[in-house]
Amino acid sequence: MLSGALLLGSSFLASAVEMVEALTIVLAVGLTHNWRTALLGVLAGFLALAAVVAALGPSLVHYVPINALRVGVGVLLLIFGLQWLRKAILRAAGLKAQHDEAQIFERELAELRGGAAGGQAVDWTGFVVSFKGVFLEGLEVAFIVLTFGTNSGRFDLAAAGALLAFVIVGATGAVVHRPLARVPENAIKFTVGLALVSFGTFWGGEGIGVKWAAGDATIVILAAIYGLSAAAIINLLQRSAPPLPAVGGGSG
Amino acid sequence: MRWVIGFGRFWWDFIVGDSIILAVGGIVVLALGLALARAGDGTAAQFVLPATVVGTLGVSLHLR
């Protein structure tokens, strides 16, 4: 029950962050070229993602022993989660520029305007940009859903979290037609980083034969340990180095 | 050839990202845990795993 709620929440938040990034790129293509180009790129991106998930999902579950899977997924989740957490800590400490979707959107618009064809004809530059945005950001979502789903045996919850994020982010983007700049992206990335590292430690540990004394509640305990450690690191970094001026976008 | 290099670079960026210390650290964490679990010290592994994760993050940020 507890790990199910954490699984759903983590999948939702991780997916929402990646989808906001993909939406920013698609909106930029739609506004500079045309919506037909942007939506064709989205459709192609989704088809490519579906092919990757269909190819990897069943083979993972049916052909790889569960403990080997847990170790492999544990390592990947640890690495992935630590990357998110590292960036979130640097941003929270003021040592890395905030991931500002409005600035990224303006930058994409400026770059795309140089090659904009206009009209309703499909523009291949815009198509590729839209496709890459959806495919690459979607690949991270697919990775999280696949790893969470295979390890927990709850594909339904992992996929439901991603689907919920897709519906909310997609509907919001369709209504506002602007990048979702008010989403507290760094706070979400910090939370997701904590969740990925906690699940990675837990599942990786189970895979190598560690019997966690607190059972599923270990995930919450690990998240608390990592959260407190990250807060202490942010505090140390803020004291030891001068912060960056509040400019720039950056990726990831 | 350019396609192969691009493909390799994509996966390098996807897995390793900004810090190779985190990629190596993720493997070291579980290798250490495995050594302890094999030695029959599962209790120690429960403490060593999270401690090594925090240590890896700290080192990666210190050497940024």
mmCIF file of C-alpha atoms in Angstrom:
data_model
loop_
_atom_site.group_PDB
_atom_site.id
_atom_site.type_symbol
_atom_site.label_atom_id
_atom_site.label_comp_id
_atom_site.label_asym_id
_atom_site.label_seq_id
_atom_site.Cartn_x
_atom_site.Cartn_y
_atom_site.Cartn_z
ATOM 1 C CA MET A 1 0.000 0.000 0.000
ATOM 2 C CA LEU A 2 2.742 2.399 1.120
ATOM 3 C CA SER A 3 5.145 1.493 -1.657
ATOM 4 C CA GLY A 4 2.205 1.572 -4.115
ATOM 5 C CA ALA A 5 1.423 5.200 -3.258
ATOM 6 C CA LEU A 6 5.119 6.102 -3.465
ATOM 7 C CA LEU A 7 5.379 4.324 -6.802
ATOM 8 C CA LEU A 8 2.383 6.182 -8.247
ATOM 9 C CA GLY A 9 3.562 9.542 -6.896
ATOM 10 C CA SER A 10 7.160 9.099 -8.079
ATOM 11 C CA SER A 11 6.071 7.986 -11.539
ATOM 12 C CA PHE A 12 3.654 10.953 -11.763
ATOM 13 C CA LEU A 13 6.196 13.582 -10.673
ATOM 14 C CA ALA A 14 9.076 12.235 -12.787
ATOM 15 C CA SER A 15 6.815 12.011 -15.832
ATOM 16 C CA ALA A 16 5.383 15.500 -15.247
ATOM 17 C CA VAL A 17 8.852 17.095 -15.194
ATOM 18 C CA GLU A 18 9.889 15.416 -18.452
ATOM 19 C CA MET A 19 6.540 16.203 -20.104
ATOM 20 C CA VAL A 20 6.791 19.898 -19.195
ATOM 21 C CA GLU A 21 10.188 19.930 -20.936
ATOM 22 C CA ALA A 22 8.798 18.162 -24.019
ATOM 23 C CA LEU A 23 5.767 20.496 -24.070
ATOM 24 C CA THR A 24 8.059 23.550 -24.050
ATOM 25 C CA ILE A 25 9.799 22.305 -27.204
ATOM 26 C CA VAL A 26 6.561 21.310 -28.987
ATOM 27 C CA LEU A 27 4.961 24.698 -28.218
ATOM 28 C CA ALA A 28 8.014 26.483 -29.612
ATOM 29 C CA VAL A 29 7.758 24.473 -32.863
ATOM 30 C CA GLY A 30 3.987 25.034 -33.106
ATOM 31 C CA LEU A 31 4.285 28.797 -32.651
ATOM 32 C CA THR A 32 7.264 29.323 -34.990
ATOM 33 C CA HIS A 33 6.398 26.838 -37.769
ATOM 34 C CA ASN A 34 2.851 25.466 -37.614
ATOM 35 C CA TRP A 35 0.848 23.123 -35.414
ATOM 36 C CA ARG A 36 0.709 20.452 -38.101
ATOM 37 C CA THR A 37 4.517 20.127 -38.029
ATOM 38 C CA ALA A 38 4.614 20.161 -34.223
ATOM 39 C CA LEU A 39 1.851 17.537 -33.851
ATOM 40 C CA LEU A 40 3.342 15.256 -36.522
ATOM 41 C CA GLY A 41 6.626 15.345 -34.574
ATOM 42 C CA VAL A 42 4.692 14.474 -31.397
ATOM 43 C CA LEU A 43 2.932 11.569 -33.123
ATOM 44 C CA ALA A 44 6.199 10.195 -34.551
ATOM 45 C CA GLY A 45 7.860 10.585 -31.141
ATOM 46 C CA PHE A 46 5.069 8.622 -29.447
ATOM 47 C CA LEU A 47 5.220 5.848 -32.072
ATOM 48 C CA ALA A 48 9.004 5.502 -31.640
ATOM 49 C CA LEU A 49 8.577 5.410 -27.857
ATOM 50 C CA ALA A 50 5.826 2.791 -28.091
ATOM 51 C CA ALA A 51 8.153 0.624 -30.223
ATOM 52 C CA VAL A 52 10.966 0.913 -27.642
ATOM 53 C CA VAL A 53 8.632 0.085 -24.733
ATOM 54 C CA ALA A 54 7.051 -2.843 -26.608
ATOM 55 C CA ALA A 55 10.511 -4.219 -27.446
ATOM 56 C CA LEU A 56 12.018 -3.831 -23.973
ATOM 57 C CA GLY A 57 9.080 -4.336 -21.589
ATOM 58 C CA PRO A 58 8.099 -7.968 -22.167
ATOM 59 C CA SER A 59 11.683 -9.198 -22.599
ATOM 60 C CA LEU A 60 12.694 -7.661 -19.279
ATOM 61 C CA VAL A 61 9.886 -9.363 -17.405
ATOM 62 C CA HIS A 62 10.002 -12.779 -19.073
ATOM 63 C CA TYR A 63 13.665 -13.477 -19.773
ATOM 64 C CA VAL A 64 15.675 -11.821 -16.997
ATOM 65 C CA PRO A 65 15.765 -13.340 -13.472
ATOM 66 C CA ILE A 66 14.127 -11.006 -10.959
ATOM 67 C CA ASN A 67 17.218 -10.559 -8.759
ATOM 68 C CA ALA A 68 19.455 -9.751 -11.742
ATOM 69 C CA LEU A 69 16.782 -7.324 -12.884
ATOM 70 C CA ARG A 70 16.668 -5.697 -9.445
ATOM 71 C CA VAL A 71 20.449 -5.226 -9.369
ATOM 72 C CA GLY A 72 20.536 -3.802 -12.910
ATOM 73 C CA VAL A 73 17.569 -1.528 -12.296
ATOM 74 C CA GLY A 74 18.900 -0.593 -8.847
ATOM 75 C CA VAL A 75 22.204 0.598 -10.355
ATOM 76 C CA LEU A 76 20.435 2.558 -13.097
ATOM 77 C CA LEU A 77 17.956 4.157 -10.683
ATOM 78 C CA LEU A 78 20.788 5.073 -8.321
ATOM 79 C CA ILE A 79 22.799 6.706 -11.116
ATOM 80 C CA PHE A 80 19.766 8.425 -12.622
ATOM 81 C CA GLY A 81 18.432 9.585 -9.237
ATOM 82 C CA LEU A 82 21.843 10.820 -8.083
ATOM 83 C CA GLN A 83 22.135 12.880 -11.290
ATOM 84 C CA TRP A 84 18.738 14.535 -10.662
ATOM 85 C CA LEU A 85 19.574 15.087 -7.007
ATOM 86 C CA ARG A 86 23.000 16.563 -7.786
ATOM 87 C CA LYS A 87 21.514 19.103 -10.213
ATOM 88 C CA ALA A 88 18.678 19.965 -7.813
ATOM 89 C CA ILE A 89 21.175 20.486 -4.954
ATOM 90 C CA LEU A 90 23.398 22.738 -7.098
ATOM 91 C CA ARG A 91 20.342 24.784 -8.147
ATOM 92 C CA ALA A 92 18.985 24.999 -4.601
ATOM 93 C CA ALA A 93 22.422 26.158 -3.393
ATOM 94 C CA GLY A 94 22.495 28.843 -6.120
ATOM 95 C CA LEU A 95 25.505 27.265 -7.871
ATOM 96 C CA LYS A 96 23.664 26.321 -11.059
ATOM 97 C CA ALA A 97 21.125 28.345 -13.019
ATOM 98 C CA GLN A 98 17.460 27.482 -12.364
ATOM 99 C CA HIS A 99 15.812 25.440 -15.115
ATOM 100 C CA ASP A 100 13.560 28.218 -16.350
ATOM 101 C CA GLU A 101 11.071 26.927 -18.936
ATOM 102 C CA ALA A 102 10.189 30.480 -20.075
ATOM 103 C CA GLN A 103 13.841 31.195 -20.956
ATOM 104 C CA ILE A 104 14.262 27.838 -22.711
ATOM 105 C CA PHE A 105 11.051 28.531 -24.650
ATOM 106 C CA GLU A 106 12.326 31.953 -25.803
ATOM 107 C CA ARG A 107 15.680 30.418 -26.806
ATOM 108 C CA GLU A 108 13.950 27.657 -28.802
ATOM 109 C CA LEU A 109 11.722 30.283 -30.473
ATOM 110 C CA ALA A 110 14.733 32.387 -31.478
ATOM 111 C CA GLU A 111 16.591 29.360 -32.903
ATOM 112 C CA LEU A 112 13.553 28.036 -34.766
ATOM 113 C CA ARG A 113 12.552 31.417 -36.215
ATOM 114 C CA GLY A 114 15.796 31.403 -38.233
ATOM 115 C CA GLY A 115 14.628 28.368 -40.226
ATOM 116 C CA ALA A 116 10.859 28.818 -40.060
ATOM 117 C CA ALA A 117 9.044 28.023 -43.319
ATOM 118 C CA GLY A 118 5.612 29.346 -42.296
ATOM 119 C CA GLY A 119 2.282 28.313 -43.871
ATOM 120 C CA GLN A 120 0.712 24.908 -43.324
ATOM 121 C CA ALA A 121 3.356 22.790 -45.112
ATOM 122 C CA VAL A 122 5.234 20.351 -42.888
ATOM 123 C CA ASP A 123 8.651 21.792 -42.061
ATOM 124 C CA TRP A 124 11.218 19.043 -41.514
ATOM 125 C CA THR A 125 13.444 21.044 -39.175
ATOM 126 C CA GLY A 126 10.469 21.728 -36.923
ATOM 127 C CA PHE A 127 9.357 18.101 -37.232
ATOM 128 C CA VAL A 128 12.766 16.789 -36.106
ATOM 129 C CA VAL A 129 12.935 19.241 -33.183
ATOM 130 C CA SER A 130 9.422 18.264 -32.043
ATOM 131 C CA PHE A 131 10.144 14.535 -32.533
ATOM 132 C CA LYS A 132 13.418 14.686 -30.607
ATOM 133 C CA GLY A 133 11.803 16.625 -27.767
ATOM 134 C CA VAL A 134 9.038 14.071 -27.334
ATOM 135 C CA PHE A 135 11.229 11.004 -27.912
ATOM 136 C CA LEU A 136 14.175 11.960 -25.683
ATOM 137 C CA GLU A 137 12.094 13.308 -22.791
ATOM 138 C CA GLY A 138 9.651 10.417 -23.255
ATOM 139 C CA LEU A 139 12.521 7.926 -23.116
ATOM 140 C CA GLU A 140 13.266 9.063 -19.572
ATOM 141 C CA VAL A 141 9.595 8.598 -18.655
ATOM 142 C CA ALA A 142 9.576 5.148 -20.318
ATOM 143 C CA PHE A 143 12.741 4.201 -18.434
ATOM 144 C CA ILE A 144 11.194 5.157 -15.093
ATOM 145 C CA VAL A 145 7.861 3.418 -15.825
ATOM 146 C CA LEU A 146 9.602 0.253 -17.075
ATOM 147 C CA THR A 147 12.039 0.010 -14.174
ATOM 148 C CA PHE A 148 9.433 0.809 -11.515
ATOM 149 C CA GLY A 149 6.891 -1.509 -13.139
ATOM 150 C CA THR A 150 9.187 -4.502 -13.592
ATOM 151 C CA ASN A 151 10.680 -4.316 -10.112
ATOM 152 C CA SER A 152 7.494 -3.787 -8.156
ATOM 153 C CA GLY A 153 5.353 -5.997 -10.372
ATOM 154 C CA ARG A 154 2.915 -3.038 -10.542
ATOM 155 C CA PHE A 155 3.071 -1.821 -14.136
ATOM 156 C CA ASP A 156 -0.478 -0.520 -13.655
ATOM 157 C CA LEU A 157 0.546 1.994 -10.964
ATOM 158 C CA ALA A 158 3.756 3.071 -12.735
ATOM 159 C CA ALA A 159 1.889 3.586 -16.017
ATOM 160 C CA ALA A 160 -1.058 5.288 -14.259
ATOM 161 C CA GLY A 161 1.281 7.902 -12.771
ATOM 162 C CA ALA A 162 2.761 8.644 -16.212
ATOM 163 C CA LEU A 163 -0.672 8.703 -17.836
ATOM 164 C CA LEU A 164 -2.005 11.108 -15.216
ATOM 165 C CA ALA A 165 0.974 13.417 -15.797
ATOM 166 C CA PHE A 166 0.412 13.212 -19.560
ATOM 167 C CA VAL A 167 -3.267 14.169 -19.219
ATOM 168 C CA ILE A 168 -2.631 17.075 -16.815
ATOM 169 C CA VAL A 169 0.436 18.526 -18.608
ATOM 170 C CA GLY A 170 -1.068 17.950 -22.077
ATOM 171 C CA ALA A 171 -4.423 19.524 -21.165
ATOM 172 C CA THR A 172 -2.741 22.503 -19.490
ATOM 173 C CA GLY A 173 -0.480 23.030 -22.511
ATOM 174 C CA ALA A 174 -3.433 22.822 -24.912
ATOM 175 C CA VAL A 175 -5.316 25.467 -22.911
ATOM 176 C CA VAL A 176 -2.547 27.982 -22.169
ATOM 177 C CA HIS A 177 -0.401 27.575 -25.335
ATOM 178 C CA ARG A 178 2.557 28.885 -23.311
ATOM 179 C CA PRO A 179 5.382 27.094 -21.474
ATOM 180 C CA LEU A 180 4.464 26.041 -17.946
ATOM 181 C CA ALA A 181 6.919 28.419 -16.289
ATOM 182 C CA ARG A 182 5.202 28.366 -12.904
ATOM 183 C CA VAL A 183 5.823 24.657 -12.301
ATOM 184 C CA PRO A 184 8.295 24.435 -9.372
ATOM 185 C CA GLU A 185 10.568 22.216 -11.444
ATOM 186 C CA ASN A 186 13.581 22.152 -9.154
ATOM 187 C CA ALA A 187 11.506 21.169 -6.116
ATOM 188 C CA ILE A 188 9.889 18.367 -8.141
ATOM 189 C CA LYS A 189 13.278 17.199 -9.470
ATOM 190 C CA PHE A 190 14.632 17.180 -5.929
ATOM 191 C CA THR A 191 11.697 15.020 -4.756
ATOM 192 C CA VAL A 192 11.958 12.670 -7.731
ATOM 193 C CA GLY A 193 15.739 12.387 -7.292
ATOM 194 C CA LEU A 194 15.167 11.346 -3.664
ATOM 195 C CA ALA A 195 12.532 8.792 -4.727
ATOM 196 C CA LEU A 196 14.709 7.290 -7.495
ATOM 197 C CA VAL A 197 17.750 6.957 -5.222
ATOM 198 C CA SER A 198 15.609 5.456 -2.432
ATOM 199 C CA PHE A 199 13.934 2.908 -4.738
ATOM 200 C CA GLY A 200 17.321 2.190 -6.355
ATOM 201 C CA THR A 201 18.958 1.463 -2.987
ATOM 202 C CA PHE A 202 15.994 -0.637 -1.849
ATOM 203 C CA TRP A 203 15.596 -2.770 -4.983
ATOM 204 C CA GLY A 204 19.343 -2.981 -5.633
ATOM 205 C CA GLY A 205 19.818 -4.127 -2.028
ATOM 206 C CA GLU A 206 17.108 -6.780 -2.378
ATOM 207 C CA GLY A 207 18.714 -7.985 -5.604
ATOM 208 C CA ILE A 208 22.091 -8.593 -3.925
ATOM 209 C CA GLY A 209 20.475 -10.373 -0.977
ATOM 210 C CA VAL A 210 20.016 -7.650 1.662
ATOM 211 C CA LYS A 211 16.974 -8.289 3.879
ATOM 212 C CA TRP A 212 15.697 -4.838 4.844
ATOM 213 C CA ALA A 213 14.587 -4.999 8.497
ATOM 214 C CA ALA A 214 11.785 -2.436 8.021
ATOM 215 C CA GLY A 215 10.372 -4.059 4.859
ATOM 216 C CA ASP A 216 8.690 -1.614 2.431
ATOM 217 C CA ALA A 217 8.910 1.174 5.032
ATOM 218 C CA THR A 218 12.663 1.172 4.338
ATOM 219 C CA ILE A 219 11.921 3.242 1.211
ATOM 220 C CA VAL A 220 10.504 6.048 3.391
ATOM 221 C CA ILE A 221 13.393 5.780 5.856
ATOM 222 C CA LEU A 222 15.926 5.939 3.002
ATOM 223 C CA ALA A 223 14.134 8.965 1.500
ATOM 224 C CA ALA A 224 14.296 10.717 4.885
ATOM 225 C CA ILE A 225 18.030 9.939 5.274
ATOM 226 C CA TYR A 226 18.791 11.163 1.756
ATOM 227 C CA GLY A 227 16.558 14.235 2.149
ATOM 228 C CA LEU A 228 18.273 15.295 5.385
ATOM 229 C CA SER A 229 21.722 14.618 3.889
ATOM 230 C CA ALA A 230 20.864 16.664 0.781
ATOM 231 C CA ALA A 231 19.596 19.557 2.958
ATOM 232 C CA ALA A 232 22.861 19.484 4.925
ATOM 233 C CA ILE A 233 24.902 19.464 1.689
ATOM 234 C CA ILE A 234 22.908 22.440 0.320
ATOM 235 C CA ASN A 235 23.600 24.312 3.545
ATOM 236 C CA LEU A 236 27.336 23.557 3.316
ATOM 237 C CA LEU A 237 27.504 24.573 -0.346
ATOM 238 C CA GLN A 238 25.652 27.845 0.298
ATOM 239 C CA ARG A 239 28.180 28.752 2.969
ATOM 240 C CA SER A 240 31.278 27.735 1.018
ATOM 241 C CA ALA A 241 30.724 29.288 -2.418
ATOM 242 C CA PRO A 242 29.204 32.504 -3.780
ATOM 243 C CA PRO A 243 25.953 31.894 -5.729
ATOM 244 C CA LEU A 244 25.562 32.423 -9.464
ATOM 245 C CA PRO A 245 23.641 35.445 -10.723
ATOM 246 C CA ALA A 246 20.006 34.438 -11.501
ATOM 247 C CA VAL A 247 20.310 34.014 -15.282
ATOM 248 C CA GLY A 248 20.394 31.271 -17.927
ATOM 249 C CA GLY A 249 18.543 28.057 -18.596
ATOM 250 C CA GLY A 250 20.679 24.961 -19.009
ATOM 251 C CA SER A 251 19.462 21.498 -19.781
ATOM 252 C CA GLY A 252 18.362 18.482 -17.794
ATOM 253 C CA MET B 1 30.545 5.861 -38.379
ATOM 254 C CA ARG B 2 29.125 9.247 -37.323
ATOM 255 C CA TRP B 3 25.850 7.517 -36.508
ATOM 256 C CA VAL B 4 27.654 5.022 -34.234
ATOM 257 C CA ILE B 5 29.519 7.827 -32.441
ATOM 258 C CA GLY B 6 26.263 9.786 -32.045
ATOM 259 C CA PHE B 7 24.486 6.681 -30.713
ATOM 260 C CA GLY B 8 27.309 6.039 -28.229
ATOM 261 C CA ARG B 9 27.343 9.686 -27.148
ATOM 262 C CA PHE B 10 23.577 9.629 -26.589
ATOM 263 C CA TRP B 11 23.828 6.633 -24.233
ATOM 264 C CA TRP B 12 26.907 8.109 -22.503
ATOM 265 C CA ASP B 13 24.961 11.334 -21.832
ATOM 266 C CA PHE B 14 21.852 9.371 -20.832
ATOM 267 C CA ILE B 15 23.624 7.096 -18.321
ATOM 268 C CA VAL B 16 26.709 9.031 -17.208
ATOM 269 C CA GLY B 17 25.465 12.620 -17.598
ATOM 270 C CA ASP B 18 27.465 15.387 -15.908
ATOM 271 C CA SER B 19 29.394 13.289 -13.398
ATOM 272 C CA ILE B 20 31.166 9.991 -13.985
ATOM 273 C CA ILE B 21 31.633 9.749 -10.209
ATOM 274 C CA LEU B 22 27.897 9.104 -9.850
ATOM 275 C CA ALA B 23 27.964 6.374 -12.511
ATOM 276 C CA VAL B 24 30.938 4.630 -10.900
ATOM 277 C CA GLY B 25 29.521 5.289 -7.422
ATOM 278 C CA GLY B 26 26.196 3.614 -8.270
ATOM 279 C CA ILE B 27 28.068 0.431 -9.197
ATOM 280 C CA VAL B 28 30.440 0.629 -6.204
ATOM 281 C CA VAL B 29 27.488 1.015 -3.786
ATOM 282 C CA LEU B 30 25.926 -2.287 -4.842
ATOM 283 C CA ALA B 31 29.298 -4.072 -5.221
ATOM 284 C CA LEU B 32 30.102 -3.154 -1.630
ATOM 285 C CA GLY B 33 26.650 -4.271 -0.485
ATOM 286 C CA LEU B 34 27.069 -7.553 -2.384
ATOM 287 C CA ALA B 35 30.443 -8.209 -0.707
ATOM 288 C CA LEU B 36 28.887 -7.651 2.723
ATOM 289 C CA ALA B 37 25.795 -9.740 1.937
ATOM 290 C CA ARG B 38 28.006 -12.597 0.644
ATOM 291 C CA ALA B 39 30.087 -12.373 3.824
ATOM 292 C CA GLY B 40 26.852 -12.924 5.765
ATOM 293 C CA ASP B 41 26.743 -9.395 7.177
ATOM 294 C CA GLY B 42 23.340 -8.286 5.938
ATOM 295 C CA THR B 43 22.831 -5.919 8.883
ATOM 296 C CA ALA B 44 25.976 -3.950 8.058
ATOM 297 C CA ALA B 45 24.900 -3.783 4.404
ATOM 298 C CA GLN B 46 21.688 -1.988 5.456
ATOM 299 C CA PHE B 47 23.787 0.852 6.864
ATOM 300 C CA VAL B 48 26.674 0.773 4.409
ATOM 301 C CA LEU B 49 24.464 1.070 1.302
ATOM 302 C CA PRO B 50 22.833 4.433 2.189
ATOM 303 C CA ALA B 51 26.075 5.756 3.693
ATOM 304 C CA THR B 52 27.936 5.010 0.452
ATOM 305 C CA VAL B 53 25.171 6.637 -1.601
ATOM 306 C CA VAL B 54 25.430 9.845 0.468
ATOM 307 C CA GLY B 55 29.250 9.678 0.253
ATOM 308 C CA THR B 56 29.130 9.331 -3.541
ATOM 309 C CA LEU B 57 26.840 12.359 -3.822
ATOM 310 C CA GLY B 58 29.066 14.385 -1.501
ATOM 311 C CA VAL B 59 32.268 13.519 -3.408
ATOM 312 C CA SER B 60 30.624 14.300 -6.762
ATOM 313 C CA LEU B 61 29.530 17.739 -5.490
ATOM 314 C CA HIS B 62 32.874 18.431 -3.825
ATOM 315 C CA LEU B 63 34.763 17.695 -7.078
ATOM 316 C CA ARG B 64 32.290 19.578 -9.334
#
